[in-house]
Amino acid sequence: MISRDTSSGTYESWQEKILHKERVSPRAQLQASSGAVVQAVSKNRYAIGYIGIGYLNKSVKAVTVNGVVANDANALKGTYPIARPLYMYTDGEPGGTAGRYLSFVKGPEGQKIVKKEGFVPIR
């Protein structure tokens, strides 16, 4: 078992959704980054780990859960049971720079960047 370290948001989601608040096995190999998880899993054919969908590459493959494939569409629909949403928060209705930034991120060009960076676009 390859796991993110306990300070990771990815670890927190895994602990909540899969482990139901239990801790990862003490025998798990803790990694400081998702990239390190990918590298460790790709070097050991018997290893299993968890990463964000944006870290999938040819060296590792996603696990189908209850017949649901890990892909952008299923993550966006909420049907892939291990997917987690990420949010942006503001204190009230954003204006000025924050408002322009959020409009950009939600727009076509921003969503292209979101996809390029390995996150699931909202459209």
XYZ file of C-alpha atoms in Angstrom:
123
model
C 0.000 0.000 0.000
C 1.326 3.394 -1.044
C -0.295 6.341 0.713
C 0.007 10.098 0.843
C 1.335 11.433 4.128
C -1.180 12.421 6.784
C -0.829 16.173 6.121
C -2.271 15.789 2.605
C -5.810 16.734 1.596
C -5.751 13.638 -0.611
C -5.043 11.549 2.503
C -7.897 13.229 4.386
C -10.359 12.425 1.584
C -9.140 8.822 1.398
C -9.420 8.456 5.164
C -12.972 9.813 5.151
C -14.394 8.155 1.998
C -12.641 4.791 2.091
C -11.251 4.193 5.562
C -14.250 5.743 7.350
C -11.979 7.777 9.644
C -9.619 4.857 10.393
C -5.906 5.331 9.822
C -3.928 3.844 6.940
C -2.019 0.677 7.811
C 1.259 1.330 9.641
C 2.896 -0.831 6.960
C 1.864 1.596 4.202
C 4.652 3.513 2.499
C 3.892 7.208 3.018
C 4.774 9.564 0.179
C 5.084 13.358 0.273
C 3.385 13.973 -3.088
C 1.017 12.410 -5.593
C 3.900 12.294 -8.063
C 5.856 10.189 -5.570
C 2.855 7.848 -5.198
C 2.743 7.403 -8.987
C 6.455 6.672 -9.082
C 6.287 4.143 -6.213
C 3.277 2.307 -7.677
C 4.771 2.237 -11.171
C 7.928 0.564 -9.844
C 6.109 -2.248 -8.010
C 3.587 -4.321 -9.928
C 1.960 -5.464 -6.660
C 1.522 -1.970 -5.227
C -1.679 0.016 -4.974
C -2.061 3.662 -4.078
C -4.369 6.621 -4.543
C -3.867 9.877 -6.437
C -5.852 12.654 -8.036
C -7.179 11.873 -11.516
C -4.814 14.468 -12.972
C -1.830 12.333 -11.987
C -2.884 9.300 -14.024
C -0.434 8.452 -16.786
C 0.730 5.456 -18.799
C 2.713 4.058 -15.854
C -0.355 3.577 -13.602
C -4.020 2.853 -14.195
C -7.182 3.797 -12.352
C -9.300 1.207 -10.615
C -12.924 0.810 -11.652
C -15.128 0.936 -8.531
C -18.507 -0.819 -8.581
C -18.411 -0.763 -12.379
C -17.723 2.987 -12.543
C -14.609 4.044 -14.463
C -12.400 6.823 -13.087
C -12.680 9.596 -15.670
C -13.539 13.289 -15.854
C -17.195 12.702 -16.765
C -17.843 10.364 -13.837
C -15.959 12.621 -11.424
C -18.011 15.624 -12.570
C -21.303 13.700 -12.315
C -20.304 12.437 -8.863
C -20.761 8.801 -9.877
C -17.138 7.782 -9.270
C -17.301 7.136 -5.520
C -13.756 8.192 -4.686
C -13.824 11.579 -6.458
C -13.757 14.697 -4.314
C -14.774 18.226 -5.240
C -12.521 21.232 -4.734
C -14.014 24.618 -3.946
C -13.040 28.280 -4.030
C -14.469 30.491 -1.279
C -14.923 34.234 -0.913
C -16.241 36.404 1.881
C -19.445 37.539 0.212
C -20.027 38.243 -3.471
C -16.595 38.682 -5.066
C -15.837 41.914 -6.850
C -12.751 43.591 -8.237
C -9.736 41.376 -8.831
C -11.280 38.352 -7.082
C -14.448 38.609 -9.172
C -12.504 38.931 -12.416
C -10.294 35.999 -11.435
C -13.273 33.745 -10.672
C -14.992 34.776 -13.907
C -11.822 33.881 -15.806
C -11.415 30.510 -14.057
C -15.046 29.576 -14.782
C -14.841 30.761 -18.393
C -13.617 28.810 -21.447
C -9.945 29.850 -21.211
C -9.789 29.226 -17.472
C -11.389 25.818 -17.874
C -8.774 24.897 -20.493
C -6.100 25.676 -17.903
C -7.964 23.697 -15.235
C -7.994 20.671 -17.577
C -4.339 21.155 -18.587
C -3.312 21.194 -14.921
C -4.997 17.833 -14.310
C -8.208 18.943 -12.648
C -11.724 18.171 -13.861
C -13.300 21.183 -15.578
C -16.788 22.215 -14.497
C -17.978 22.213 -18.127
